[in-house]
């Protein structure tokens, strides 16, 4: 058991996932991100850029716009209800566009939908011309 645990702890999710991000990008042509929730932030940890002229501004290692991004909604929806509520109540809700999430109640409602359907969307909530879909990558223990 100790050896198996050590092996799991030494896995680099970026290294494992990158080829899959490239394959998804090859199939759809759009930007593909890998993000994690860590220390109260959602961070992009890998990215394969779009081959189309409309591109999303994002950088590996930078925080995600947590109240609007599909990846953030997806990751936060997996938290317990008390954790989701505590985070939602602490956040600011900048109105990047007219479709940005306006407040904690709306954010919690979106997270409930994400939990139910198992995937997340962003439709122009951060940038008018950018729409996103977020889907989970679960470990063997999920």
Backbone as a chain_set.jsonl record, in Angstrom:
{"seq": "XXXXXXXXXXXXXXXXXXXXXXXXXXXXXXXXXXXXXXXXXXXXXXXXXXXXXXXXXXXXXXXXXXXXXXXXXXXXXXXXXXXXXXXXXXXXXXXXXXXXXXXXXXXXXXXXXXXXXXXXXXXXXXXXXXXXXXXXXXXXXX", "coords": {"N": [[0.813, -1.19, 0.0], [1.925, 1.248, 0.785], [3.871, 1.66, -1.183], [2.248, 1.859, -3.458], [0.819, 4.188, -2.814], [2.905, 6.054, -2.771], [3.626, 6.003, -5.464], [1.306, 7.063, -6.662], [1.337, 9.654, -5.557], [3.528, 10.71, -6.851], [2.78, 11.07, -9.453], [2.447, 13.183, -12.239], [-0.006, 15.196, -13.119], [-0.211, 16.969, -15.265], [1.687, 15.983, -17.072], [0.61, 13.484, -17.651], [-1.909, 14.188, -18.696], [-1.45, 15.895, -20.889], [-1.086, 14.846, -23.567], [-3.669, 14.034, -24.085], [-5.018, 16.466, -24.022], [-3.924, 17.635, -26.296], [-4.903, 15.866, -28.232], [-7.678, 16.326, -27.994], [-7.727, 19.01, -28.75], [-6.846, 18.711, -31.406], [-9.088, 17.451, -32.449], [-11.217, 19.309, -32.039], [-10.225, 21.843, -32.508], [-10.21, 24.097, -30.935], [-9.132, 26.135, -28.092], [-7.812, 24.327, -25.363], [-7.907, 23.662, -21.977], [-6.312, 22.688, -18.891], [-7.115, 22.575, -15.56], [-6.785, 23.178, -12.011], [-8.043, 23.054, -8.636], [-6.738, 24.761, -6.023], [-5.613, 25.802, -2.911], [-7.682, 27.775, -2.466], [-7.948, 28.865, -5.01], [-8.561, 28.631, -8.54], [-6.518, 27.344, -10.926], [-4.939, 27.563, -14.099], [-3.184, 24.895, -15.43], [-2.218, 23.734, -17.682], [-2.27, 24.177, -21.255], [-3.493, 24.133, -24.562], [-3.398, 25.829, -27.498], [-5.907, 27.43, -29.569], [-6.545, 26.822, -33.055], [-7.893, 28.626, -34.452], [-8.779, 32.084, -35.308], [-10.128, 33.526, -33.223], [-9.336, 33.73, -29.973], [-8.834, 32.77, -26.585], [-7.739, 34.698, -23.876], [-5.461, 33.524, -21.686], [-3.266, 32.18, -19.195], [-0.866, 29.735, -18.35], [-0.495, 28.78, -15.005], [-1.687, 31.009, -13.997], [-4.414, 32.479, -12.146], [-7.884, 31.586, -12.579], [-10.819, 33.282, -13.74], [-12.888, 33.07, -11.368], [-15.676, 33.245, -10.832], [-17.001, 33.024, -13.221], [-15.821, 31.247, -15.08], [-15.994, 28.132, -16.797], [-14.359, 25.946, -16.04], [-13.758, 26.608, -13.398], [-16.293, 26.618, -12.183], [-16.894, 23.915, -12.483], [-14.909, 22.625, -10.926], [-15.362, 23.753, -8.376], [-17.967, 22.955, -7.912], [-17.692, 20.351, -7.135], [-17.014, 20.422, -4.496], [-17.951, 20.188, -0.996], [-21.233, 21.12, 0.236], [-21.146, 23.08, 2.394], [-18.527, 24.065, 1.965], [-18.739, 25.112, -0.652], [-20.646, 27.141, -0.239], [-19.294, 28.802, 1.628], [-17.114, 29.692, 0.082], [-18.472, 30.973, -2.047], [-19.713, 33.08, -0.71], [-17.576, 34.67, 0.009], [-16.479, 35.654, -2.31], [-15.865, 38.233, -4.773], [-17.962, 39.656, -7.266], [-17.318, 40.45, -10.158], [-18.591, 42.209, -12.958], [-17.884, 41.214, -15.807], [-19.06, 40.977, -18.288], [-22.401, 41.454, -19.57], [-23.464, 39.007, -19.041], [-22.174, 37.886, -16.914], [-21.824, 36.171, -13.768], [-23.816, 37.423, -11.226], [-23.957, 37.42, -8.359], [-23.625, 35.771, -5.093], [-25.812, 34.015, -4.633], [-26.741, 33.428, -7.223], [-24.428, 32.232, -8.214], [-24.173, 29.938, -6.576], [-26.476, 28.623, -7.386], [-25.806, 28.069, -10.059], [-23.658, 26.321, -9.579], [-25.045, 24.193, -8.431], [-26.502, 23.242, -10.631], [-24.371, 22.412, -12.234], [-23.315, 20.337, -10.634], [-25.432, 18.529, -10.807], [-25.618, 17.937, -13.593], [-23.018, 17.223, -14.269], [-21.109, 18.532, -15.804], [-19.868, 21.728, -16.987], [-20.655, 25.08, -18.162], [-19.728, 28.129, -19.808], [-21.025, 30.968, -21.08], [-20.158, 33.498, -22.691], [-19.581, 34.884, -20.33], [-17.21, 35.904, -19.343], [-15.723, 36.931, -21.461], [-17.224, 38.474, -24.199], [-17.243, 37.113, -26.719], [-16.47, 34.52, -26.224], [-17.094, 31.183, -25.491], [-17.342, 28.437, -23.28], [-16.803, 25.002, -22.314], [-16.702, 22.816, -19.603], [-15.352, 19.813, -18.405], [-15.009, 17.048, -16.175], [-11.937, 15.473, -15.092], [-11.358, 12.616, -13.625], [-9.807, 10.903, -10.892], [-8.574, 7.602, -10.082], [-9.727, 7.034, -7.684], [-12.208, 8.197, -7.689]], "CA": [[0.0, 0.0, 0.0], [2.804, 2.412, 0.851], [4.481, 1.811, -2.501], [1.201, 2.351, -4.367], [0.552, 5.579, -2.452], [4.037, 6.852, -3.233], [3.519, 6.099, -6.924], [0.222, 8.006, -6.96], [1.775, 11.0, -5.178], [4.553, 11.176, -7.778], [2.225, 11.263, -10.789], [2.28, 14.568, -12.664], [-1.237, 15.224, -13.896], [0.064, 17.659, -16.538], [2.409, 15.058, -17.958], [-0.328, 12.44, -18.055], [-3.047, 14.748, -19.428], [-1.104, 16.739, -22.034], [-1.374, 14.187, -24.849], [-5.125, 14.035, -24.249], [-5.38, 17.842, -24.376], [-3.531, 17.795, -27.703], [-5.856, 15.105, -29.047], [-8.949, 17.056, -27.991], [-7.498, 20.195, -29.579], [-6.825, 18.244, -32.796], [-10.463, 17.129, -32.853], [-12.153, 20.444, -32.042], [-9.55, 23.029, -33.007], [-10.296, 25.215, -29.995], [-8.254, 26.112, -26.926], [-8.118, 23.315, -24.359], [-7.211, 23.942, -20.72], [-6.347, 21.808, -17.733], [-7.094, 23.453, -14.385], [-6.917, 22.529, -10.705], [-8.432, 23.9, -7.506], [-5.666, 24.651, -5.045], [-5.456, 26.939, -2.01], [-8.746, 28.758, -2.699], [-7.897, 29.4, -6.365], [-8.546, 27.718, -9.67], [-5.357, 27.724, -11.726], [-4.644, 26.835, -15.327], [-1.873, 24.24, -15.316], [-1.771, 23.39, -19.024], [-3.086, 24.816, -22.28], [-3.173, 23.935, -25.97], [-4.098, 26.975, -28.087], [-6.81, 27.272, -30.704], [-6.007, 27.092, -34.381], [-8.769, 29.637, -35.03], [-8.36, 33.443, -34.952], [-10.678, 33.962, -31.939], [-8.643, 32.983, -28.925], [-9.07, 33.172, -25.21], [-6.527, 35.088, -23.171], [-5.243, 32.786, -20.443], [-1.869, 31.801, -19.061], [-0.57, 28.655, -17.42], [-0.032, 29.257, -13.714], [-2.472, 32.172, -13.568], [-5.754, 32.142, -11.653], [-9.045, 31.636, -13.454], [-11.92, 34.142, -13.286], [-13.571, 31.989, -10.655], [-17.141, 33.361, -10.808], [-17.583, 32.85, -14.551], [-15.175, 30.221, -15.901], [-16.555, 26.778, -16.736], [-13.483, 25.06, -15.256], [-13.901, 26.957, -11.981], [-17.595, 26.102, -11.743], [-16.793, 22.47, -12.432], [-14.096, 22.222, -9.783], [-16.007, 24.16, -7.13], [-19.192, 22.169, -7.744], [-17.317, 19.083, -6.498], [-16.795, 20.62, -3.061], [-19.138, 19.987, -0.156], [-22.132, 22.278, 0.265], [-20.614, 24.155, 3.242], [-17.355, 24.658, 1.311], [-19.225, 25.93, -1.773], [-21.298, 28.331, 0.309], [-18.269, 29.672, 2.22], [-16.373, 30.326, -1.016], [-19.378, 31.874, -2.772], [-19.995, 34.272, 0.093], [-16.351, 35.476, 0.111], [-16.049, 36.144, -3.622], [-16.387, 39.422, -5.436], [-18.638, 39.254, -8.499], [-17.139, 41.489, -11.184], [-19.431, 42.055, -14.146], [-17.033, 41.285, -16.988], [-20.01, 41.195, -19.384], [-23.776, 41.434, -19.056], [-23.806, 37.62, -18.701], [-21.371, 37.434, -15.772], [-22.576, 35.779, -12.579], [-23.914, 38.681, -10.474], [-23.905, 37.363, -6.893], [-23.415, 34.447, -4.501], [-26.991, 33.161, -4.831], [-26.716, 32.959, -8.616], [-23.279, 31.345, -8.347], [-24.524, 28.667, -5.944], [-27.465, 27.989, -8.257], [-25.049, 27.514, -11.181], [-22.903, 25.159, -9.095], [-26.0, 23.088, -8.252], [-26.768, 22.705, -11.972], [-23.152, 21.704, -12.644], [-23.267, 19.077, -9.87], [-26.463, 17.629, -11.325], [-25.366, 17.466, -14.959], [-21.687, 16.648, -14.36], [-20.254, 19.348, -16.66], [-20.15, 23.155, -16.807], [-20.526, 25.951, -19.325], [-19.62, 29.584, -19.687], [-21.499, 31.533, -22.34], [-19.885, 34.927, -22.726], [-19.566, 35.48, -18.998], [-15.936, 36.587, -19.098], [-15.49, 37.676, -22.694], [-18.449, 38.353, -25.007], [-17.151, 36.201, -27.858], [-15.886, 33.244, -25.803], [-17.951, 30.212, -24.81], [-16.512, 27.331, -22.803], [-17.386, 23.815, -21.703], [-15.786, 22.172, -18.675], [-15.669, 18.428, -18.07], [-14.047, 16.589, -15.167], [-11.005, 14.346, -15.226], [-11.395, 12.054, -12.279], [-8.788, 9.92, -10.574], [-9.017, 6.224, -9.88], [-10.487, 6.965, -6.44], [-13.479, 8.921, -7.826]], "C": [[0.863, 1.263, 0.0], [3.445, 2.693, -0.501], [3.465, 2.369, -3.506], [0.897, 3.816, -4.086], [1.675, 6.488, -2.922], [3.986, 7.033, -4.745], [2.455, 7.1, -7.326], [0.663, 9.435, -6.675], [2.803, 11.562, -6.157], [4.053, 11.329, -9.215], [2.069, 12.751, -11.069], [1.084, 14.618, -13.59], [-1.037, 15.934, -15.239], [0.708, 16.723, -17.538], [1.469, 13.986, -18.499], [-1.396, 13.008, -18.992], [-2.673, 15.431, -20.739], [-1.431, 16.1, -23.392], [-2.876, 14.161, -25.13], [-5.634, 15.436, -24.597], [-5.076, 18.1, -25.85], [-4.523, 17.078, -28.612], [-7.207, 15.817, -29.114], [-8.844, 18.313, -28.846], [-7.475, 19.83, -31.057], [-8.237, 17.999, -33.31], [-11.351, 18.359, -32.978], [-11.532, 21.725, -32.582], [-9.506, 24.198, -32.042], [-9.309, 25.062, -28.838], [-8.753, 25.077, -25.927], [-7.254, 23.623, -23.134], [-7.293, 22.756, -19.77], [-6.211, 22.72, -16.529], [-7.255, 22.615, -13.125], [-7.404, 23.561, -9.69], [-7.406, 23.68, -6.408], [-5.583, 25.936, -4.237], [-6.398, 28.088, -2.356], [-8.701, 29.433, -4.068], [-8.032, 28.273, -7.377], [-7.454, 28.228, -10.595], [-5.286, 26.898, -12.998], [-3.273, 26.2, -15.165], [-1.374, 23.726, -16.659], [-2.751, 23.984, -20.021], [-2.571, 24.417, -23.658], [-4.027, 24.96, -26.712], [-4.915, 26.607, -29.321], [-6.073, 27.488, -32.02], [-6.848, 28.144, -35.106], [-8.362, 31.031, -34.564], [-8.928, 33.957, -33.626], [-10.072, 33.087, -30.864], [-8.931, 33.586, -27.574], [-7.737, 33.564, -24.573], [-6.476, 34.326, -21.85], [-3.771, 32.383, -20.411], [-1.721, 30.695, -18.041], [0.009, 29.258, -16.143], [-0.806, 30.443, -13.187], [-3.838, 31.722, -13.079], [-6.825, 32.344, -12.724], [-10.047, 32.636, -12.875], [-12.965, 33.23, -12.653], [-15.094, 32.053, -10.731], [-17.789, 33.119, -12.16], [-17.027, 31.666, -15.337], [-15.785, 28.839, -15.696], [-15.68, 25.862, -15.886], [-13.598, 25.345, -13.767], [-15.213, 26.42, -11.433], [-17.53, 24.587, -11.561], [-16.043, 22.011, -11.18], [-14.753, 22.585, -8.458], [-17.285, 23.376, -6.869], [-18.909, 20.839, -7.054], [-17.098, 19.207, -4.99], [-18.084, 20.337, -2.287], [-19.975, 21.261, -0.137], [-21.616, 23.392, 1.188], [-19.385, 24.847, 2.626], [-17.782, 25.571, 0.162], [-19.81, 27.233, -1.264], [-20.264, 29.316, 0.879], [-17.48, 30.404, 1.14], [-17.245, 31.349, -1.718], [-19.619, 33.164, -2.015], [-18.78, 35.193, 0.234], [-15.968, 36.155, -1.199], [-16.617, 37.513, -3.963], [-17.015, 38.923, -6.736], [-18.51, 40.358, -9.552], [-18.016, 41.19, -12.402], [-18.55, 42.284, -15.372], [-17.879, 41.594, -18.227], [-21.407, 41.204, -18.76], [-24.218, 40.025, -18.651], [-22.959, 37.055, -17.561], [-22.298, 37.069, -14.611], [-22.615, 36.964, -11.614], [-23.709, 38.597, -8.971], [-23.774, 35.922, -6.412], [-24.596, 33.513, -4.735], [-27.009, 32.587, -6.245], [-25.573, 31.974, -8.838], [-23.588, 29.964, -7.762], [-25.557, 27.907, -6.775], [-26.78, 27.351, -9.471], [-24.27, 26.265, -10.756], [-23.811, 23.951, -8.877], [-26.327, 22.438, -9.596], [-25.57, 21.889, -12.448], [-23.046, 20.364, -11.92], [-24.238, 18.058, -10.451], [-26.112, 17.071, -12.698], [-23.976, 16.883, -15.152], [-20.724, 17.383, -15.269], [-20.71, 20.795, -16.527], [-20.006, 23.919, -18.119], [-20.254, 27.381, -18.878], [-20.021, 30.119, -21.054], [-21.328, 33.046, -22.26], [-19.852, 35.612, -21.384], [-18.301, 36.235, -18.669], [-15.55, 37.461, -20.274], [-16.684, 37.417, -23.602], [-18.375, 37.259, -26.064], [-16.613, 34.818, -27.509], [-16.909, 32.414, -25.037], [-17.092, 29.01, -24.438], [-17.363, 26.197, -22.255], [-16.317, 23.213, -20.794], [-16.26, 20.778, -18.349], [-14.608, 17.903, -17.114], [-13.12, 15.493, -15.675], [-10.876, 13.801, -13.823], [-10.298, 11.013, -12.114], [-9.402, 8.549, -10.339], [-9.886, 6.098, -8.628], [-11.849, 7.643, -6.531], [-14.616, 8.006, -8.185]], "O": [[0.563, 2.228, -0.703], [3.547, 3.848, -0.912], [3.792, 3.247, -4.306], [0.734, 4.604, -5.018], [1.416, 7.583, -3.421], [4.277, 8.119, -5.246], [2.671, 7.903, -8.234], [0.391, 10.336, -7.47], [2.931, 12.781, -6.275], [4.83, 11.683, -10.102], [1.602, 13.496, -10.208], [1.149, 14.137, -14.722], [-1.634, 15.538, -16.241], [0.322, 16.678, -18.706], [1.537, 13.629, -19.675], [-1.748, 12.367, -19.982], [-3.518, 15.535, -21.628], [-1.995, 16.759, -24.266], [-3.299, 14.257, -26.282], [-6.575, 15.577, -25.378], [-5.875, 18.71, -26.56], [-4.934, 17.617, -29.639], [-7.811, 15.899, -30.183], [-9.773, 18.642, -29.584], [-8.028, 20.559, -31.88], [-8.548, 18.3, -34.462], [-12.151, 18.455, -33.909], [-12.249, 22.602, -33.065], [-8.83, 25.192, -32.306], [-8.729, 23.995, -28.636], [-9.952, 24.962, -25.677], [-6.043, 23.817, -23.238], [-8.212, 21.939, -19.837], [-5.3, 23.546, -16.472], [-7.784, 21.504, -13.157], [-7.207, 24.766, -9.854], [-7.224, 22.564, -5.923], [-5.494, 27.028, -4.799], [-5.967, 29.23, -2.519], [-9.345, 30.463, -4.269], [-7.671, 27.126, -7.113], [-7.457, 29.391, -10.999], [-5.539, 25.693, -12.987], [-2.309, 26.876, -14.806], [-0.217, 23.321, -16.767], [-3.905, 24.26, -19.692], [-1.364, 24.37, -23.891], [-5.25, 24.961, -26.572], [-4.647, 25.621, -30.008], [-5.102, 28.241, -32.087], [-6.547, 28.507, -36.243], [-7.681, 31.168, -33.548], [-8.27, 34.755, -32.959], [-10.264, 31.872, -30.841], [-9.235, 34.773, -27.452], [-6.738, 32.858, -24.711], [-7.356, 34.477, -21.003], [-3.119, 32.26, -21.447], [-2.368, 30.71, -16.994], [0.881, 30.126, -16.187], [-0.607, 30.85, -12.042], [-4.364, 30.707, -13.536], [-6.682, 33.157, -13.637], [-10.116, 32.815, -11.659], [-13.825, 32.686, -13.345], [-15.748, 31.01, -10.699], [-19.013, 33.016, -12.241], [-17.728, 31.131, -16.196], [-16.057, 28.429, -14.567], [-16.201, 25.079, -15.091], [-13.543, 24.421, -12.956], [-15.248, 25.837, -10.349], [-18.059, 24.051, -10.588], [-16.496, 21.116, -10.467], [-14.703, 21.799, -7.511], [-17.646, 23.155, -5.713], [-19.81, 20.26, -6.447], [-17.006, 18.198, -4.291], [-19.167, 20.26, -2.868], [-19.484, 22.344, -0.455], [-21.646, 24.557, 0.792], [-19.224, 26.061, 2.751], [-17.255, 26.674, 0.015], [-19.51, 28.304, -1.79], [-20.352, 30.521, 0.639], [-17.208, 31.597, 1.267], [-16.808, 32.474, -1.961], [-19.719, 34.231, -2.62], [-18.937, 36.373, 0.547], [-15.212, 37.126, -1.196], [-17.694, 37.896, -3.506], [-16.629, 37.87, -7.246], [-19.457, 41.101, -9.809], [-18.151, 40.037, -12.811], [-18.476, 43.391, -15.906], [-17.474, 42.366, -19.096], [-21.56, 40.985, -17.558], [-25.242, 39.869, -17.985], [-23.028, 35.859, -17.279], [-23.406, 37.592, -14.492], [-21.563, 37.465, -11.219], [-23.327, 39.589, -8.351], [-23.807, 34.98, -7.204], [-24.395, 32.33, -5.009], [-27.263, 31.398, -6.435], [-25.728, 30.993, -9.565], [-23.295, 28.942, -8.384], [-25.51, 26.679, -6.854], [-27.12, 26.236, -9.867], [-24.228, 25.274, -11.485], [-23.398, 22.814, -9.108], [-26.42, 21.214, -9.685], [-25.735, 20.801, -13.0], [-22.717, 19.356, -12.543], [-23.916, 16.877, -10.574], [-26.282, 15.878, -12.948], [-23.757, 16.123, -16.096], [-19.613, 16.902, -15.489], [-21.798, 21.066, -16.02], [-19.336, 23.475, -19.051], [-20.514, 27.771, -17.739], [-19.422, 29.76, -22.067], [-22.222, 33.771, -21.824], [-20.075, 36.821, -21.307], [-18.308, 37.116, -17.809], [-15.103, 38.594, -20.1], [-17.111, 36.273, -23.758], [-19.356, 36.547, -26.28], [-16.33, 34.023, -28.406], [-17.508, 32.878, -24.066], [-16.213, 28.614, -25.202], [-18.487, 26.403, -21.797], [-15.153, 23.114, -21.183], [-17.436, 20.572, -18.049], [-13.438, 18.268, -17.224], [-13.468, 14.706, -16.555], [-10.339, 14.464, -12.936], [-9.913, 10.334, -13.066], [-10.621, 8.383, -10.396], [-10.686, 5.169, -8.517], [-12.583, 7.665, -5.543], [-15.75, 8.461, -8.336]]}, "num_chains": 1, "name": "protein.A"}
